[in-house]
mmCIF file with all atom_site columns, C-alpha atoms in Angstrom:
data_model
loop_
_atom_site.group_PDB
_atom_site.id
_atom_site.type_symbol
_atom_site.label_atom_id
_atom_site.label_alt_id
_atom_site.label_comp_id
_atom_site.label_asym_id
_atom_site.label_entity_id
_atom_site.label_seq_id
_atom_site.pdbx_PDB_ins_code
_atom_site.Cartn_x
_atom_site.Cartn_y
_atom_site.Cartn_z
_atom_site.occupancy
_atom_site.B_iso_or_equiv
_atom_site.pdbx_formal_charge
_atom_site.auth_seq_id
_atom_site.auth_comp_id
_atom_site.auth_asym_id
_atom_site.auth_atom_id
_atom_site.pdbx_PDB_model_num
ATOM 1   C CA . UNK A 1 1   ? -25.314 -22.005 -36.914 1.00 31.00 ? 166 UNK A CA 1
ATOM 2   C CA . UNK A 1 2   ? -27.321 -20.128 -34.418 1.00 39.00 ? 167 UNK A CA 1
ATOM 3   C CA . UNK A 1 3   ? -25.521 -17.397 -32.633 1.00 53.00 ? 168 UNK A CA 1
ATOM 4   C CA . UNK A 1 4   ? -26.146 -17.336 -28.874 1.00 82.00 ? 169 UNK A CA 1
ATOM 5   C CA . UNK A 1 5   ? -26.973 -14.372 -27.102 1.00 85.00 ? 170 UNK A CA 1
ATOM 6   C CA . UNK A 1 6   ? -23.506 -13.911 -25.509 1.00 86.00 ? 171 UNK A CA 1
ATOM 7   C CA . UNK A 1 7   ? -21.991 -13.986 -29.048 1.00 88.00 ? 172 UNK A CA 1
ATOM 8   C CA . UNK A 1 8   ? -24.610 -11.373 -30.179 1.00 86.00 ? 173 UNK A CA 1
ATOM 9   C CA . UNK A 1 9   ? -23.080 -8.909  -27.673 1.00 89.00 ? 174 UNK A CA 1
ATOM 10  C CA . UNK A 1 10  ? -19.551 -9.809  -28.628 1.00 87.00 ? 175 UNK A CA 1
ATOM 11  C CA . UNK A 1 11  ? -20.293 -9.554  -32.443 1.00 88.00 ? 176 UNK A CA 1
ATOM 12  C CA . UNK A 1 12  ? -21.772 -5.921  -32.086 1.00 85.00 ? 177 UNK A CA 1
ATOM 13  C CA . UNK A 1 13  ? -18.033 -4.707  -31.488 1.00 85.00 ? 178 UNK A CA 1
ATOM 14  C CA . UNK A 1 14  ? -15.899 -7.609  -32.349 1.00 88.00 ? 179 UNK A CA 1
ATOM 15  C CA . UNK A 1 15  ? -13.717 -5.609  -35.157 1.00 87.00 ? 180 UNK A CA 1
ATOM 16  C CA . UNK A 1 16  ? -13.870 -2.994  -37.510 1.00 88.00 ? 181 UNK A CA 1
ATOM 17  C CA . UNK A 1 17  ? -16.289 -4.621  -39.771 1.00 85.00 ? 182 UNK A CA 1
ATOM 18  C CA . UNK A 1 18  ? -18.878 -5.014  -36.848 1.00 85.00 ? 183 UNK A CA 1
ATOM 19  C CA . UNK A 1 19  ? -22.177 -2.927  -37.134 1.00 82.00 ? 184 UNK A CA 1
ATOM 20  C CA . UNK A 1 20  ? -21.205 -0.627  -34.054 1.00 83.00 ? 185 UNK A CA 1
ATOM 21  C CA . UNK A 1 21  ? -17.578 -0.592  -33.945 1.00 84.00 ? 186 UNK A CA 1
ATOM 22  C CA . UNK A 1 22  ? -17.812 3.274   -34.436 1.00 85.00 ? 187 UNK A CA 1
ATOM 23  C CA . UNK A 1 23  ? -19.211 3.654   -31.075 1.00 76.00 ? 188 UNK A CA 1
ATOM 24  C CA . UNK A 1 24  ? -15.594 3.471   -29.606 1.00 83.00 ? 189 UNK A CA 1
ATOM 25  C CA . UNK A 1 25  ? -14.961 6.776   -31.406 1.00 79.00 ? 190 UNK A CA 1
ATOM 26  C CA . UNK A 1 26  ? -18.116 8.330   -30.667 1.00 76.00 ? 191 UNK A CA 1
ATOM 27  C CA . UNK A 1 27  ? -17.923 8.150   -27.059 1.00 76.00 ? 192 UNK A CA 1
ATOM 28  C CA . UNK A 1 28  ? -14.048 8.991   -26.912 1.00 75.00 ? 193 UNK A CA 1
ATOM 29  C CA . UNK A 1 29  ? -14.797 12.587  -25.588 1.00 72.00 ? 194 UNK A CA 1
ATOM 30  C CA . UNK A 1 30  ? -17.949 11.775  -23.663 1.00 77.00 ? 195 UNK A CA 1
ATOM 31  C CA . UNK A 1 31  ? -16.234 11.031  -20.354 1.00 87.00 ? 196 UNK A CA 1
ATOM 32  C CA . UNK A 1 32  ? -17.509 13.716  -17.918 1.00 85.00 ? 197 UNK A CA 1
ATOM 33  C CA . UNK A 1 33  ? -20.238 11.550  -16.447 1.00 88.00 ? 198 UNK A CA 1
ATOM 34  C CA . UNK A 1 34  ? -17.485 9.199   -15.178 1.00 95.00 ? 199 UNK A CA 1
ATOM 35  C CA . UNK A 1 35  ? -14.556 11.254  -14.200 1.00 95.00 ? 200 UNK A CA 1
ATOM 36  C CA . UNK A 1 36  ? -15.676 14.580  -13.291 1.00 94.00 ? 201 UNK A CA 1
ATOM 37  C CA . UNK A 1 37  ? -15.207 15.415  -9.602  1.00 94.00 ? 202 UNK A CA 1
ATOM 38  C CA . UNK A 1 38  ? -17.972 14.380  -7.292  1.00 94.00 ? 203 UNK A CA 1
ATOM 39  C CA . UNK A 1 39  ? -20.024 12.090  -9.950  1.00 96.00 ? 204 UNK A CA 1
ATOM 40  C CA . UNK A 1 40  ? -21.508 8.836   -8.575  1.00 96.00 ? 205 UNK A CA 1
ATOM 41  C CA . UNK A 1 41  ? -18.727 7.170   -10.409 1.00 97.00 ? 206 UNK A CA 1
ATOM 42  C CA . UNK A 1 42  ? -15.702 9.296   -9.255  1.00 97.00 ? 207 UNK A CA 1
ATOM 43  C CA . UNK A 1 43  ? -16.620 9.131   -5.676  1.00 97.00 ? 208 UNK A CA 1
ATOM 44  C CA . UNK A 1 44  ? -16.540 5.308   -5.611  1.00 98.00 ? 209 UNK A CA 1
ATOM 45  C CA . UNK A 1 45  ? -13.648 5.089   -7.852  1.00 98.00 ? 210 UNK A CA 1
ATOM 46  C CA . UNK A 1 46  ? -11.529 6.847   -5.625  1.00 98.00 ? 211 UNK A CA 1
ATOM 47  C CA . UNK A 1 47  ? -11.981 4.405   -2.965  1.00 98.00 ? 212 UNK A CA 1
ATOM 48  C CA . UNK A 1 48  ? -9.950  1.839   -5.042  1.00 98.00 ? 213 UNK A CA 1
ATOM 49  C CA . UNK A 1 49  ? -6.483  0.881   -4.582  1.00 98.00 ? 214 UNK A CA 1
ATOM 50  C CA . UNK A 1 50  ? -4.880  1.276   -7.947  1.00 98.00 ? 215 UNK A CA 1
ATOM 51  C CA . UNK A 1 51  ? -1.774  -0.753  -7.123  1.00 98.00 ? 216 UNK A CA 1
ATOM 52  C CA . UNK A 1 52  ? -2.884  -3.439  -9.591  1.00 98.00 ? 217 UNK A CA 1
ATOM 53  C CA . UNK A 1 53  ? -5.974  -2.778  -11.691 1.00 98.00 ? 218 UNK A CA 1
ATOM 54  C CA . UNK A 1 54  ? -8.095  -4.738  -14.136 1.00 98.00 ? 219 UNK A CA 1
ATOM 55  C CA . UNK A 1 55  ? -10.439 -3.012  -16.506 1.00 98.00 ? 220 UNK A CA 1
ATOM 56  C CA . UNK A 1 56  ? -13.030 -5.093  -18.105 1.00 98.00 ? 221 UNK A CA 1
ATOM 57  C CA . UNK A 1 57  ? -14.279 -4.172  -21.528 1.00 97.00 ? 222 UNK A CA 1
ATOM 58  C CA . UNK A 1 58  ? -11.790 -1.298  -21.965 1.00 97.00 ? 223 UNK A CA 1
ATOM 59  C CA . UNK A 1 59  ? -12.613 -0.604  -25.579 1.00 95.00 ? 224 UNK A CA 1
ATOM 60  C CA . UNK A 1 60  ? -9.885  1.785   -27.197 1.00 95.00 ? 225 UNK A CA 1
ATOM 61  C CA . UNK A 1 61  ? -8.922  2.745   -23.794 1.00 96.00 ? 226 UNK A CA 1
ATOM 62  C CA . UNK A 1 62  ? -10.753 5.954   -23.231 1.00 95.00 ? 227 UNK A CA 1
ATOM 63  C CA . UNK A 1 63  ? -11.133 5.316   -19.439 1.00 97.00 ? 228 UNK A CA 1
ATOM 64  C CA . UNK A 1 64  ? -7.687  3.739   -18.956 1.00 97.00 ? 229 UNK A CA 1
ATOM 65  C CA . UNK A 1 65  ? -6.251  6.976   -20.418 1.00 96.00 ? 230 UNK A CA 1
ATOM 66  C CA . UNK A 1 66  ? -7.877  8.873   -17.247 1.00 96.00 ? 231 UNK A CA 1
ATOM 67  C CA . UNK A 1 67  ? -5.838  6.636   -14.850 1.00 97.00 ? 232 UNK A CA 1
ATOM 68  C CA . UNK A 1 68  ? -2.678  5.318   -16.724 1.00 97.00 ? 233 UNK A CA 1
ATOM 69  C CA . UNK A 1 69  ? -0.328  7.421   -14.650 1.00 97.00 ? 234 UNK A CA 1
ATOM 70  C CA . UNK A 1 70  ? -2.001  6.659   -11.421 1.00 97.00 ? 235 UNK A CA 1
ATOM 71  C CA . UNK A 1 71  ? -1.958  2.923   -11.586 1.00 98.00 ? 236 UNK A CA 1
ATOM 72  C CA . UNK A 1 72  ? 1.074   0.678   -10.489 1.00 98.00 ? 237 UNK A CA 1
ATOM 73  C CA . UNK A 1 73  ? -0.170  -1.838  -13.081 1.00 98.00 ? 238 UNK A CA 1
ATOM 74  C CA . UNK A 1 74  ? -3.141  -1.747  -15.286 1.00 98.00 ? 239 UNK A CA 1
ATOM 75  C CA . UNK A 1 75  ? -4.511  -4.898  -17.384 1.00 98.00 ? 240 UNK A CA 1
ATOM 76  C CA . UNK A 1 76  ? -6.830  -3.953  -20.158 1.00 98.00 ? 241 UNK A CA 1
ATOM 77  C CA . UNK A 1 77  ? -9.272  -6.582  -21.319 1.00 98.00 ? 242 UNK A CA 1
ATOM 78  C CA . UNK A 1 78  ? -11.676 -6.519  -24.306 1.00 97.00 ? 243 UNK A CA 1
ATOM 79  C CA . UNK A 1 79  ? -13.229 -9.094  -26.744 1.00 96.00 ? 244 UNK A CA 1
ATOM 80  C CA . UNK A 1 80  ? -12.816 -6.697  -29.594 1.00 95.00 ? 245 UNK A CA 1
ATOM 81  C CA . UNK A 1 81  ? -9.493  -7.584  -31.368 1.00 94.00 ? 246 UNK A CA 1
ATOM 82  C CA . UNK A 1 82  ? -9.348  -4.315  -33.103 1.00 95.00 ? 247 UNK A CA 1
ATOM 83  C CA . UNK A 1 83  ? -10.262 -2.377  -30.175 1.00 96.00 ? 248 UNK A CA 1
ATOM 84  C CA . UNK A 1 84  ? -7.596  -4.026  -28.155 1.00 97.00 ? 249 UNK A CA 1
ATOM 85  C CA . UNK A 1 85  ? -5.072  -3.557  -30.871 1.00 96.00 ? 250 UNK A CA 1
ATOM 86  C CA . UNK A 1 86  ? -5.940  0.031   -30.882 1.00 96.00 ? 251 UNK A CA 1
ATOM 87  C CA . UNK A 1 87  ? -5.402  0.315   -27.154 1.00 97.00 ? 252 UNK A CA 1
ATOM 88  C CA . UNK A 1 88  ? -1.936  -1.486  -27.384 1.00 97.00 ? 253 UNK A CA 1
ATOM 89  C CA . UNK A 1 89  ? -0.728  1.001   -29.832 1.00 97.00 ? 254 UNK A CA 1
ATOM 90  C CA . UNK A 1 90  ? -2.272  3.898   -27.668 1.00 97.00 ? 255 UNK A CA 1
ATOM 91  C CA . UNK A 1 91  ? -0.580  2.668   -24.446 1.00 98.00 ? 256 UNK A CA 1
ATOM 92  C CA . UNK A 1 92  ? 2.581   1.467   -26.082 1.00 96.00 ? 257 UNK A CA 1
ATOM 93  C CA . UNK A 1 93  ? 5.036   3.717   -24.218 1.00 95.00 ? 258 UNK A CA 1
ATOM 94  C CA . UNK A 1 94  ? 3.426   2.633   -20.690 1.00 97.00 ? 259 UNK A CA 1
ATOM 95  C CA . UNK A 1 95  ? 5.335   -0.026  -19.130 1.00 97.00 ? 260 UNK A CA 1
ATOM 96  C CA . UNK A 1 96  ? 2.761   -0.489  -16.592 1.00 98.00 ? 261 UNK A CA 1
ATOM 97  C CA . UNK A 1 97  ? -0.234  -1.254  -19.058 1.00 98.00 ? 262 UNK A CA 1
ATOM 98  C CA . UNK A 1 98  ? -0.945  -4.681  -20.399 1.00 98.00 ? 263 UNK A CA 1
ATOM 99  C CA . UNK A 1 99  ? -3.527  -5.250  -23.105 1.00 97.00 ? 264 UNK A CA 1
ATOM 100 C CA . UNK A 1 100 ? -5.232  -8.698  -23.451 1.00 97.00 ? 265 UNK A CA 1
ATOM 101 C CA . UNK A 1 101 ? -7.736  -9.872  -26.166 1.00 96.00 ? 266 UNK A CA 1
ATOM 102 C CA . UNK A 1 102 ? -10.174 -12.079 -24.429 1.00 93.00 ? 267 UNK A CA 1
ATOM 103 C CA . UNK A 1 103 ? -12.055 -13.849 -27.212 1.00 85.00 ? 268 UNK A CA 1
ATOM 104 C CA . UNK A 1 104 ? -14.679 -15.759 -24.925 1.00 85.00 ? 269 UNK A CA 1
ATOM 105 C CA . UNK A 1 105 ? -16.014 -12.812 -23.247 1.00 85.00 ? 270 UNK A CA 1
ATOM 106 C CA . UNK A 1 106 ? -16.297 -14.076 -19.519 1.00 88.00 ? 271 UNK A CA 1
ATOM 107 C CA . UNK A 1 107 ? -12.847 -15.035 -18.231 1.00 92.00 ? 272 UNK A CA 1
ATOM 108 C CA . UNK A 1 108 ? -9.860  -13.686 -16.635 1.00 95.00 ? 273 UNK A CA 1
ATOM 109 C CA . UNK A 1 109 ? -7.842  -16.743 -16.525 1.00 92.00 ? 274 UNK A CA 1
ATOM 110 C CA . UNK A 1 110 ? -4.541  -14.937 -17.645 1.00 94.00 ? 275 UNK A CA 1
ATOM 111 C CA . UNK A 1 111 ? -4.607  -13.021 -14.697 1.00 97.00 ? 276 UNK A CA 1
ATOM 112 C CA . UNK A 1 112 ? -3.256  -14.803 -11.346 1.00 97.00 ? 277 UNK A CA 1
ATOM 113 C CA . UNK A 1 113 ? -5.375  -15.510 -8.431  1.00 98.00 ? 278 UNK A CA 1
ATOM 114 C CA . UNK A 1 114 ? -5.264  -12.788 -5.744  1.00 98.00 ? 279 UNK A CA 1
ATOM 115 C CA . UNK A 1 115 ? -3.128  -10.695 -7.800  1.00 98.00 ? 280 UNK A CA 1
ATOM 116 C CA . UNK A 1 116 ? -5.627  -7.385  -8.313  1.00 98.00 ? 281 UNK A CA 1
ATOM 117 C CA . UNK A 1 117 ? -6.274  -4.869  -5.912  1.00 98.00 ? 282 UNK A CA 1
ATOM 118 C CA . UNK A 1 118 ? -9.132  -3.509  -8.049  1.00 98.00 ? 283 UNK A CA 1
ATOM 119 C CA . UNK A 1 119 ? -11.406 -4.360  -10.957 1.00 98.00 ? 284 UNK A CA 1
ATOM 120 C CA . UNK A 1 120 ? -13.644 -2.128  -12.753 1.00 98.00 ? 285 UNK A CA 1
ATOM 121 C CA . UNK A 1 121 ? -15.817 -1.841  -15.892 1.00 98.00 ? 286 UNK A CA 1
ATOM 122 C CA . UNK A 1 122 ? -17.557 1.264   -17.199 1.00 97.00 ? 287 UNK A CA 1
ATOM 123 C CA . UNK A 1 123 ? -20.406 1.774   -20.058 1.00 94.00 ? 288 UNK A CA 1
ATOM 124 C CA . UNK A 1 124 ? -19.884 -1.870  -21.143 1.00 95.00 ? 289 UNK A CA 1
ATOM 125 C CA . UNK A 1 125 ? -21.590 -4.303  -18.607 1.00 97.00 ? 290 UNK A CA 1
ATOM 126 C CA . UNK A 1 126 ? -24.699 -2.890  -19.149 1.00 96.00 ? 291 UNK A CA 1
ATOM 127 C CA . UNK A 1 127 ? -24.973 -4.834  -22.669 1.00 96.00 ? 292 UNK A CA 1
ATOM 128 C CA . UNK A 1 128 ? -23.558 -8.060  -21.108 1.00 96.00 ? 293 UNK A CA 1
ATOM 129 C CA . UNK A 1 129 ? -25.917 -11.179 -20.723 1.00 95.00 ? 294 UNK A CA 1
ATOM 130 C CA . UNK A 1 130 ? -26.800 -11.981 -16.960 1.00 95.00 ? 295 UNK A CA 1
ATOM 131 C CA . UNK A 1 131 ? -24.819 -15.257 -17.257 1.00 95.00 ? 296 UNK A CA 1
ATOM 132 C CA . UNK A 1 132 ? -21.706 -13.255 -18.480 1.00 96.00 ? 297 UNK A CA 1
ATOM 133 C CA . UNK A 1 133 ? -22.170 -10.725 -15.571 1.00 97.00 ? 298 UNK A CA 1
ATOM 134 C CA . UNK A 1 134 ? -22.024 -13.765 -13.068 1.00 98.00 ? 299 UNK A CA 1
ATOM 135 C CA . UNK A 1 135 ? -19.120 -15.306 -14.727 1.00 97.00 ? 300 UNK A CA 1
ATOM 136 C CA . UNK A 1 136 ? -17.171 -11.972 -14.444 1.00 98.00 ? 301 UNK A CA 1
ATOM 137 C CA . UNK A 1 137 ? -18.138 -11.503 -10.715 1.00 98.00 ? 302 UNK A CA 1
ATOM 138 C CA . UNK A 1 138 ? -16.867 -15.148 -10.115 1.00 98.00 ? 303 UNK A CA 1
ATOM 139 C CA . UNK A 1 139 ? -13.589 -14.335 -11.987 1.00 98.00 ? 304 UNK A CA 1
ATOM 140 C CA . UNK A 1 140 ? -13.271 -10.916 -10.250 1.00 98.00 ? 305 UNK A CA 1
ATOM 141 C CA . UNK A 1 141 ? -13.740 -12.647 -6.716  1.00 98.00 ? 306 UNK A CA 1
ATOM 142 C CA . UNK A 1 142 ? -10.839 -14.993 -7.812  1.00 98.00 ? 307 UNK A CA 1
ATOM 143 C CA . UNK A 1 143 ? -8.269  -12.412 -9.199  1.00 98.00 ? 308 UNK A CA 1
ATOM 144 C CA . UNK A 1 144 ? -8.754  -9.945  -6.192  1.00 98.00 ? 309 UNK A CA 1
ATOM 145 C CA . UNK A 1 145 ? -6.596  -9.697  -3.192  1.00 98.00 ? 310 UNK A CA 1
ATOM 146 C CA . UNK A 1 146 ? -8.511  -9.968  0.231   1.00 98.00 ? 311 UNK A CA 1
ATOM 147 C CA . UNK A 1 147 ? -9.762  -6.457  0.777   1.00 98.00 ? 312 UNK A CA 1
ATOM 148 C CA . UNK A 1 148 ? -9.627  -5.524  -3.047  1.00 98.00 ? 313 UNK A CA 1
ATOM 149 C CA . UNK A 1 149 ? -12.706 -3.864  -4.446  1.00 98.00 ? 314 UNK A CA 1
ATOM 150 C CA . UNK A 1 150 ? -14.665 -3.973  -7.711  1.00 98.00 ? 315 UNK A CA 1
ATOM 151 C CA . UNK A 1 151 ? -16.788 -1.209  -9.205  1.00 98.00 ? 316 UNK A CA 1
ATOM 152 C CA . UNK A 1 152 ? -19.198 -2.242  -12.134 1.00 98.00 ? 317 UNK A CA 1
ATOM 153 C CA . UNK A 1 153 ? -21.548 0.044   -14.046 1.00 98.00 ? 318 UNK A CA 1
ATOM 154 C CA . UNK A 1 154 ? -24.276 -2.469  -15.237 1.00 98.00 ? 319 UNK A CA 1
ATOM 155 C CA . UNK A 1 155 ? -27.816 -2.679  -16.402 1.00 97.00 ? 320 UNK A CA 1
ATOM 156 C CA . UNK A 1 156 ? -30.974 -2.411  -14.110 1.00 97.00 ? 321 UNK A CA 1
ATOM 157 C CA . UNK A 1 157 ? -33.208 -3.030  -17.066 1.00 96.00 ? 322 UNK A CA 1
ATOM 158 C CA . UNK A 1 158 ? -35.871 -5.509  -16.140 1.00 92.00 ? 323 UNK A CA 1
ATOM 159 C CA . UNK A 1 159 ? -38.728 -4.715  -18.332 1.00 88.00 ? 324 UNK A CA 1
ATOM 160 C CA . UNK A 1 160 ? -38.174 -7.464  -21.197 1.00 79.00 ? 325 UNK A CA 1
ATOM 161 C CA . UNK A 1 161 ? -36.125 -10.356 -19.947 1.00 78.00 ? 326 UNK A CA 1
ATOM 162 C CA . UNK A 1 162 ? -36.696 -12.434 -23.070 1.00 77.00 ? 327 UNK A CA 1
ATOM 163 C CA . UNK A 1 163 ? -35.944 -9.711  -25.576 1.00 79.00 ? 328 UNK A CA 1
ATOM 164 C CA . UNK A 1 164 ? -32.791 -9.239  -27.675 1.00 84.00 ? 329 UNK A CA 1
ATOM 165 C CA . UNK A 1 165 ? -30.625 -6.516  -26.094 1.00 87.00 ? 330 UNK A CA 1
ATOM 166 C CA . UNK A 1 166 ? -30.492 -4.905  -29.507 1.00 85.00 ? 331 UNK A CA 1
ATOM 167 C CA . UNK A 1 167 ? -34.046 -3.846  -29.193 1.00 86.00 ? 332 UNK A CA 1
ATOM 168 C CA . UNK A 1 168 ? -33.841 -2.599  -25.673 1.00 89.00 ? 333 UNK A CA 1
ATOM 169 C CA . UNK A 1 169 ? -33.257 1.152   -24.844 1.00 89.00 ? 334 UNK A CA 1
ATOM 170 C CA . UNK A 1 170 ? -29.545 1.896   -25.065 1.00 92.00 ? 335 UNK A CA 1
ATOM 171 C CA . UNK A 1 171 ? -28.934 -1.722  -25.826 1.00 92.00 ? 336 UNK A CA 1
ATOM 172 C CA . UNK A 1 172 ? -29.309 -2.620  -22.143 1.00 95.00 ? 337 UNK A CA 1
ATOM 173 C CA . UNK A 1 173 ? -29.539 -6.211  -21.216 1.00 96.00 ? 338 UNK A CA 1
ATOM 174 C CA . UNK A 1 174 ? -31.713 -7.735  -18.560 1.00 96.00 ? 339 UNK A CA 1
ATOM 175 C CA . UNK A 1 175 ? -30.589 -7.398  -15.068 1.00 97.00 ? 340 UNK A CA 1
ATOM 176 C CA . UNK A 1 176 ? -32.098 -6.177  -11.758 1.00 96.00 ? 341 UNK A CA 1
ATOM 177 C CA . UNK A 1 177 ? -30.686 -4.954  -8.547  1.00 96.00 ? 342 UNK A CA 1
ATOM 178 C CA . UNK A 1 178 ? -31.533 -7.993  -6.591  1.00 97.00 ? 343 UNK A CA 1
ATOM 179 C CA . UNK A 1 179 ? -30.288 -10.248 -9.208  1.00 98.00 ? 344 UNK A CA 1
ATOM 180 C CA . UNK A 1 180 ? -26.788 -8.629  -9.264  1.00 98.00 ? 345 UNK A CA 1
ATOM 181 C CA . UNK A 1 181 ? -26.753 -8.533  -5.562  1.00 98.00 ? 346 UNK A CA 1
ATOM 182 C CA . UNK A 1 182 ? -27.542 -12.436 -5.571  1.00 98.00 ? 347 UNK A CA 1
ATOM 183 C CA . UNK A 1 183 ? -24.781 -13.019 -8.044  1.00 98.00 ? 348 UNK A CA 1
ATOM 184 C CA . UNK A 1 184 ? -22.290 -10.729 -6.059  1.00 98.00 ? 349 UNK A CA 1
ATOM 185 C CA . UNK A 1 185 ? -22.884 -12.806 -2.996  1.00 98.00 ? 350 UNK A CA 1
ATOM 186 C CA . UNK A 1 186 ? -22.805 -16.086 -4.666  1.00 98.00 ? 351 UNK A CA 1
ATOM 187 C CA . UNK A 1 187 ? -19.388 -15.056 -6.084  1.00 98.00 ? 352 UNK A CA 1
ATOM 188 C CA . UNK A 1 188 ? -18.087 -14.314 -2.560  1.00 98.00 ? 353 UNK A CA 1
ATOM 189 C CA . UNK A 1 189 ? -18.011 -10.639 -2.927  1.00 98.00 ? 354 UNK A CA 1
ATOM 190 C CA . UNK A 1 190 ? -19.541 -8.101  -0.361  1.00 98.00 ? 355 UNK A CA 1
ATOM 191 C CA . UNK A 1 191 ? -21.783 -5.424  -1.914  1.00 98.00 ? 356 UNK A CA 1
ATOM 192 C CA . UNK A 1 192 ? -20.677 -2.129  -0.069  1.00 98.00 ? 357 UNK A CA 1
ATOM 193 C CA . UNK A 1 193 ? -22.773 0.451   -2.301  1.00 98.00 ? 358 UNK A CA 1
ATOM 194 C CA . UNK A 1 194 ? -25.444 0.199   -5.029  1.00 98.00 ? 359 UNK A CA 1
ATOM 195 C CA . UNK A 1 195 ? -27.011 3.023   -6.645  1.00 98.00 ? 360 UNK A CA 1
ATOM 196 C CA . UNK A 1 196 ? -29.606 2.980   -9.559  1.00 98.00 ? 361 UNK A CA 1
ATOM 197 C CA . UNK A 1 197 ? -29.779 5.934   -11.845 1.00 97.00 ? 362 UNK A CA 1
ATOM 198 C CA . UNK A 1 198 ? -31.210 6.971   -15.180 1.00 95.00 ? 363 UNK A CA 1
ATOM 199 C CA . UNK A 1 199 ? -29.492 6.716   -18.598 1.00 92.00 ? 364 UNK A CA 1
ATOM 200 C CA . UNK A 1 200 ? -31.047 5.082   -21.530 1.00 86.00 ? 365 UNK A CA 1
ATOM 201 C CA . UNK A 1 201 ? -34.248 5.555   -19.353 1.00 91.00 ? 366 UNK A CA 1
ATOM 202 C CA . UNK A 1 202 ? -35.509 6.087   -15.834 1.00 94.00 ? 367 UNK A CA 1
ATOM 203 C CA . UNK A 1 203 ? -33.569 3.579   -13.408 1.00 95.00 ? 368 UNK A CA 1
ATOM 204 C CA . UNK A 1 204 ? -32.081 1.634   -16.573 1.00 96.00 ? 369 UNK A CA 1
ATOM 205 C CA . UNK A 1 205 ? -28.550 1.734   -15.017 1.00 97.00 ? 370 UNK A CA 1
ATOM 206 C CA . UNK A 1 206 ? -26.876 0.919   -11.843 1.00 98.00 ? 371 UNK A CA 1
ATOM 207 C CA . UNK A 1 207 ? -23.456 1.290   -10.225 1.00 98.00 ? 372 UNK A CA 1
ATOM 208 C CA . UNK A 1 208 ? -22.096 -1.269  -7.686  1.00 98.00 ? 373 UNK A CA 1
ATOM 209 C CA . UNK A 1 209 ? -19.037 -1.230  -5.436  1.00 98.00 ? 374 UNK A CA 1
ATOM 210 C CA . UNK A 1 210 ? -18.025 -4.534  -4.003  1.00 98.00 ? 375 UNK A CA 1
ATOM 211 C CA . UNK A 1 211 ? -15.181 -5.930  -1.839  1.00 98.00 ? 376 UNK A CA 1
ATOM 212 C CA . UNK A 1 212 ? -13.619 -9.313  -1.450  1.00 98.00 ? 377 UNK A CA 1
ATOM 213 C CA . UNK A 1 213 ? -13.705 -10.077 2.283   1.00 98.00 ? 378 UNK A CA 1
ATOM 214 C CA . UNK A 1 214 ? -10.517 -9.615  4.197   1.00 92.00 ? 379 UNK A CA 1
#
């Protein structure tokens, strides 16, 4: 059976036997770019209402550990069953944290409509297929309360739209700023801020802050 492109992304980190599962440990201590005061990530994250937060593609919970005590409720979602199992153990003493294994990799169907004040994803959506990004934008719009915000770190790599993401610099999947903006609009989200920046190569990454209309 042929594995489709979305499944290729999931299989890369699905369990401890996957080829790049060790990446979760390699990046555990590399958090400065995201959480240091004044960074392009932190400035935008600080605008989020942390009453009820959803993190898409949480891995073993390295980002969640930075905000666990600040969130009223925090739902962690990942397609990797072994990574989410680790996160569950890691935060077992935190009653405000729920960990969910999302095998399909594009739905937040287990989260009630209009229940979240914020949704975010760091260092993961850069690998997602465009159709997966759009699916998550639609789901994000559904689960957010009016006025709620989403902050997504995503790819801006547009050079090889037909190539396997494994062959692209930094495993960046195909995405452009215009396409992401179009997806957000179609999902019913207002794009408040969008910034392209270098990571795997010049202008390979972007961060987008969105809001569900009041």
